[in-house]
Amino acid sequence: METIQSTSNQTIKNLSKLHQKKYRDQSGEYLIEGEHLIKEAMQARVLKHVYSLEPFECGCPNTLCSQAVLNKLSAQNSDARLIGVCEKKEADIHDKERILVLNDVQDPGNLGTLLRSAYAFGFPSVVLSPGCADVYNPKTIQSSQGALFHVHVEKADIEPWILEARSGGYTVYATALQAYSIFLSEIRFPQKFALVLGNEGTGLPQTTIALCDACIKIEMSAFESLNVAIAGSICMYEALIQRSK
């Protein structure tokens, strides 16, 4: 079995460039870390190579490395044990009746959490505006806990997408605090719908809200708004509960 001891190894130098988006885009590859994510990637058949301290059964090439080498590939602060190289590959999803649409969600942690909730609550298709964080950012991947491998993610300009979705029979809901917003508990989600969430600081543009069929707000006993990942998760959970009934 191949062993790499030096951080100056050319393969390791090339792989460490995957911490930068431009190199991920060029190569079509990205790094993951930890046993849980690697097992999820194996299940999704996107795992290409594993670098580890000890032999690891992964169904693909496995290279042993020194601790220094693994730490060079890691995006975490603690010592790494398992690093995986994955190929960018969209999940093949046939059920697209419930779609999560994200407009300029820029924090990778929020994006990853929303992907995780989308997978957990039955939203297998996610649409991202060009202004969203990179789905292959290490923090996004870590926050998604492997959900990234199982949901279909596509990029689109949101306002034209909304118009096309409505013409295709989807009901589109904006999440925003408007005078005419409807409480989430009063919404009865149809079979085909999309849920649109906005930027952490500015929310959704008024032009986007105006294109949607209705506006949703969440009942609260304090504050006016929630973190976008929490708000989106609550809305998706409510949709799941309605569907299960």
Coordinates of C-alpha atoms in Angstrom, one line a residue:
M1 CA 0.0 0.0 0.0
E2 CA 1.3 3.4 -0.9
T3 CA 2.5 5.6 1.9
I4 CA 3.0 9.4 1.9
Q5 CA 5.1 10.9 4.7
S6 CA 6.0 14.4 3.4
T7 CA 3.7 17.4 3.0
S8 CA 5.9 18.4 0.0
N9 CA 4.6 15.4 -2.0
Q10 CA 3.2 16.7 -5.3
T11 CA 0.0 14.8 -4.9
I12 CA -0.6 16.3 -1.5
K13 CA 0.2 19.8 -2.8
N14 CA -2.3 19.4 -5.6
L15 CA -5.0 18.0 -3.3
S16 CA -4.5 20.9 -0.8
K17 CA -5.5 23.3 -3.5
L18 CA -9.0 21.9 -3.3
H19 CA -9.5 24.1 -0.3
Q20 CA -10.0 26.8 -2.9
K21 CA -13.2 27.0 -4.9
K22 CA -11.4 27.7 -8.2
Y23 CA -9.5 24.5 -8.0
R24 CA -12.6 22.5 -7.0
D25 CA -14.3 24.0 -10.1
Q26 CA -11.4 23.2 -12.3
S27 CA -10.9 19.6 -11.2
G28 CA -14.5 18.6 -10.4
E29 CA -13.2 17.2 -7.1
Y30 CA -13.5 18.2 -3.4
L31 CA -12.3 17.0 0.0
I32 CA -14.3 15.5 2.8
E33 CA -13.2 14.6 6.3
G34 CA -14.3 12.0 8.9
E35 CA -15.7 8.5 8.9
H36 CA -19.3 9.6 8.8
L37 CA -19.0 11.7 5.7
I38 CA -16.8 9.1 4.0
K39 CA -19.4 6.4 4.6
E40 CA -22.1 8.6 3.2
A41 CA -19.9 9.4 0.2
M42 CA -19.4 5.6 -0.3
Q43 CA -23.1 5.0 -0.2
A44 CA -23.7 7.8 -2.8
R45 CA -20.8 6.4 -4.9
V46 CA -19.0 9.7 -5.2
L47 CA -15.9 8.7 -3.2
K48 CA -12.7 8.3 -5.3
H49 CA -9.8 8.0 -2.9
V50 CA -9.1 7.9 0.9
Y51 CA -6.1 9.2 2.7
S52 CA -5.7 7.8 6.2
L53 CA -3.4 7.1 9.2
E54 CA -4.4 3.4 9.1
P55 CA -5.8 1.1 6.4
F56 CA -9.5 1.9 5.8
E57 CA -11.8 -0.4 3.9
C58 CA -13.6 2.0 1.5
G59 CA -14.0 0.2 -1.9
C60 CA -11.6 2.6 -3.6
P61 CA -7.8 3.4 -3.4
N62 CA -6.5 4.0 0.1
T63 CA -3.2 5.8 0.7
L64 CA -1.6 5.8 4.2
C65 CA -0.2 9.2 5.3
S66 CA 1.6 10.8 8.2
Q67 CA -0.3 13.0 10.6
A68 CA 1.3 16.1 9.1
V69 CA 0.1 15.2 5.6
L70 CA -3.5 14.6 6.8
N71 CA -3.5 17.9 8.7
K72 CA -2.4 19.7 5.5
L73 CA -5.4 18.3 3.7
S74 CA -7.8 19.0 6.6
A75 CA -9.9 22.1 7.1
Q76 CA -10.4 21.4 10.8
N77 CA -8.2 22.5 13.7
S78 CA -7.8 19.1 15.3
D79 CA -5.7 16.2 14.0
A80 CA -7.3 14.5 11.0
R81 CA -7.6 10.7 10.6
L82 CA -9.5 10.3 7.4
I83 CA -9.6 12.5 4.3
G84 CA -11.7 11.6 1.3
V85 CA -11.5 12.8 -2.3
C86 CA -14.9 13.0 -4.0
E87 CA -16.1 13.8 -7.5
K88 CA -18.8 16.4 -8.1
K89 CA -21.9 14.4 -9.1
E90 CA -25.5 15.5 -9.0
A91 CA -27.8 13.2 -7.1
D92 CA -30.4 11.6 -9.5
I93 CA -33.7 12.6 -8.0
H94 CA -37.0 11.8 -9.6
D95 CA -39.3 13.2 -6.8
K96 CA -39.3 17.0 -7.4
E97 CA -42.7 17.8 -5.9
R98 CA -41.1 19.8 -3.0
I99 CA -38.3 22.1 -3.8
L100 CA -36.2 24.3 -1.6
V101 CA -35.0 27.5 -3.3
L102 CA -32.3 29.6 -1.7
N103 CA -31.6 33.2 -2.8
D104 CA -28.1 34.5 -1.8
V105 CA -27.7 32.4 1.4
Q106 CA -24.0 33.3 1.9
D107 CA -23.0 31.5 5.1
P108 CA -21.6 28.0 4.3
G109 CA -22.8 26.8 7.7
N110 CA -26.4 28.0 7.0
L111 CA -26.3 26.4 3.6
G112 CA -25.1 23.1 4.9
T113 CA -27.7 23.0 7.6
L114 CA -30.4 23.8 5.1
L115 CA -29.2 20.9 2.9
R116 CA -29.3 18.6 5.9
S117 CA -32.8 19.7 6.8
A118 CA -34.0 19.4 3.1
Y119 CA -32.8 15.8 3.1
A120 CA -34.3 15.0 6.5
F121 CA -37.7 16.6 5.8
G122 CA -38.3 15.4 2.2
F123 CA -37.1 18.2 0.0
P124 CA -34.8 16.2 -2.4
S125 CA -34.3 19.1 -4.8
V126 CA -32.6 22.4 -4.0
V127 CA -32.1 25.4 -6.2
L128 CA -29.4 27.9 -5.4
S129 CA -29.0 31.4 -6.8
P130 CA -25.5 32.3 -8.1
G131 CA -24.9 34.4 -5.0
C132 CA -25.2 31.4 -2.6
A133 CA -22.2 29.9 -0.8
D134 CA -20.3 27.1 -2.5
V135 CA -21.9 23.7 -1.8
Y136 CA -18.4 22.2 -1.8
N137 CA -17.0 24.6 0.8
P138 CA -15.6 22.4 3.7
K139 CA -17.9 24.1 6.2
T140 CA -21.0 23.5 4.0
I141 CA -20.1 19.9 3.6
Q142 CA -19.5 19.4 7.3
S143 CA -22.7 21.2 8.2
S144 CA -24.7 19.1 5.7
Q145 CA -23.5 15.9 7.4
G146 CA -23.6 14.1 4.1
A147 CA -27.0 15.4 2.9
L148 CA -25.1 17.0 0.0
F149 CA -24.5 13.6 -1.5
H150 CA -28.3 12.7 -1.5
V151 CA -30.1 15.9 -2.7
H152 CA -30.2 17.3 -6.2
V153 CA -28.6 20.8 -6.2
E154 CA -28.8 23.1 -9.2
K155 CA -28.0 26.8 -9.8
A156 CA -30.4 29.2 -11.4
D157 CA -31.4 32.9 -11.5
I158 CA -34.2 32.8 -9.0
E159 CA -36.8 35.2 -10.5
P160 CA -36.9 33.5 -13.9
W161 CA -37.0 30.1 -12.1
I162 CA -40.0 31.2 -10.1
L163 CA -41.9 32.2 -13.2
E164 CA -41.1 28.9 -14.9
A165 CA -42.0 26.9 -11.8
R166 CA -45.4 28.6 -11.5
S167 CA -46.1 28.0 -15.2
G168 CA -45.3 24.3 -14.5
G169 CA -47.9 24.0 -11.9
Y170 CA -45.9 24.7 -8.7
T171 CA -47.2 26.9 -6.0
V172 CA -44.3 29.1 -4.8
Y173 CA -44.1 30.4 -1.3
A174 CA -41.8 33.3 -0.2
T175 CA -40.7 33.4 3.5
A176 CA -40.8 37.1 4.5
L177 CA -42.3 39.5 7.0
Q178 CA -44.9 41.4 5.0
A179 CA -48.2 42.9 6.1
Y180 CA -50.0 40.2 4.1
S181 CA -47.8 37.3 5.2
I182 CA -49.7 34.2 6.3
F183 CA -48.8 32.3 9.4
L184 CA -47.1 29.0 8.7
S185 CA -49.8 27.1 10.7
E186 CA -52.5 28.4 8.4
I187 CA -50.7 27.2 5.2
R188 CA -51.9 24.0 3.6
F189 CA -49.1 22.9 1.2
P190 CA -50.3 21.5 -2.1
Q191 CA -48.6 18.5 -3.7
K192 CA -46.2 20.5 -5.9
F193 CA -44.7 23.6 -4.3
A194 CA -41.4 25.5 -3.8
L195 CA -40.2 27.3 -0.6
V196 CA -38.1 30.3 -1.2
L197 CA -35.6 31.6 1.5
G198 CA -33.5 34.7 1.3
N199 CA -30.2 36.2 2.4
E200 CA -29.2 36.2 6.1
G201 CA -29.1 40.0 6.3
T202 CA -31.5 41.4 3.7
G203 CA -34.0 38.6 3.2
L204 CA -35.7 38.3 -0.2
P205 CA -35.9 41.2 -2.6
Q206 CA -39.4 42.7 -3.0
T207 CA -39.3 41.9 -6.7
T208 CA -38.8 38.2 -5.8
I209 CA -41.6 38.3 -3.2
A210 CA -44.0 39.8 -5.7
L211 CA -43.5 36.9 -8.1
C212 CA -44.5 34.3 -5.5
D213 CA -48.0 33.0 -4.9
A214 CA -48.0 33.7 -1.1
C215 CA -45.8 34.8 1.7
I216 CA -45.2 32.8 4.9
K217 CA -44.2 33.9 8.4
I218 CA -43.6 31.8 11.5
E219 CA -45.5 32.4 14.7
M220 CA -43.2 33.5 17.5
S221 CA -43.6 34.8 21.1
A222 CA -40.5 37.0 20.9
F223 CA -38.3 38.6 18.2
E224 CA -39.4 39.2 14.6
S225 CA -37.2 36.8 12.7
L226 CA -35.1 33.7 12.9
N227 CA -31.8 32.5 11.5
V228 CA -32.5 31.5 7.9
A229 CA -31.4 27.8 8.5
I230 CA -33.8 27.5 11.5
A231 CA -36.7 29.2 9.7
G232 CA -36.3 27.1 6.7
S233 CA -36.0 23.9 8.8
I234 CA -39.3 24.8 10.6
C235 CA -41.1 25.4 7.4
M236 CA -39.9 22.1 5.8
Y237 CA -40.8 20.2 9.0
E238 CA -44.3 21.5 8.9
A239 CA -44.6 20.5 5.2
L240 CA -43.4 17.0 6.2
I241 CA -46.0 16.7 9.0
Q242 CA -48.8 17.8 6.7
R243 CA -47.8 15.2 4.1
S244 CA -47.6 12.4 6.7
K245 CA -51.2 13.1 7.7

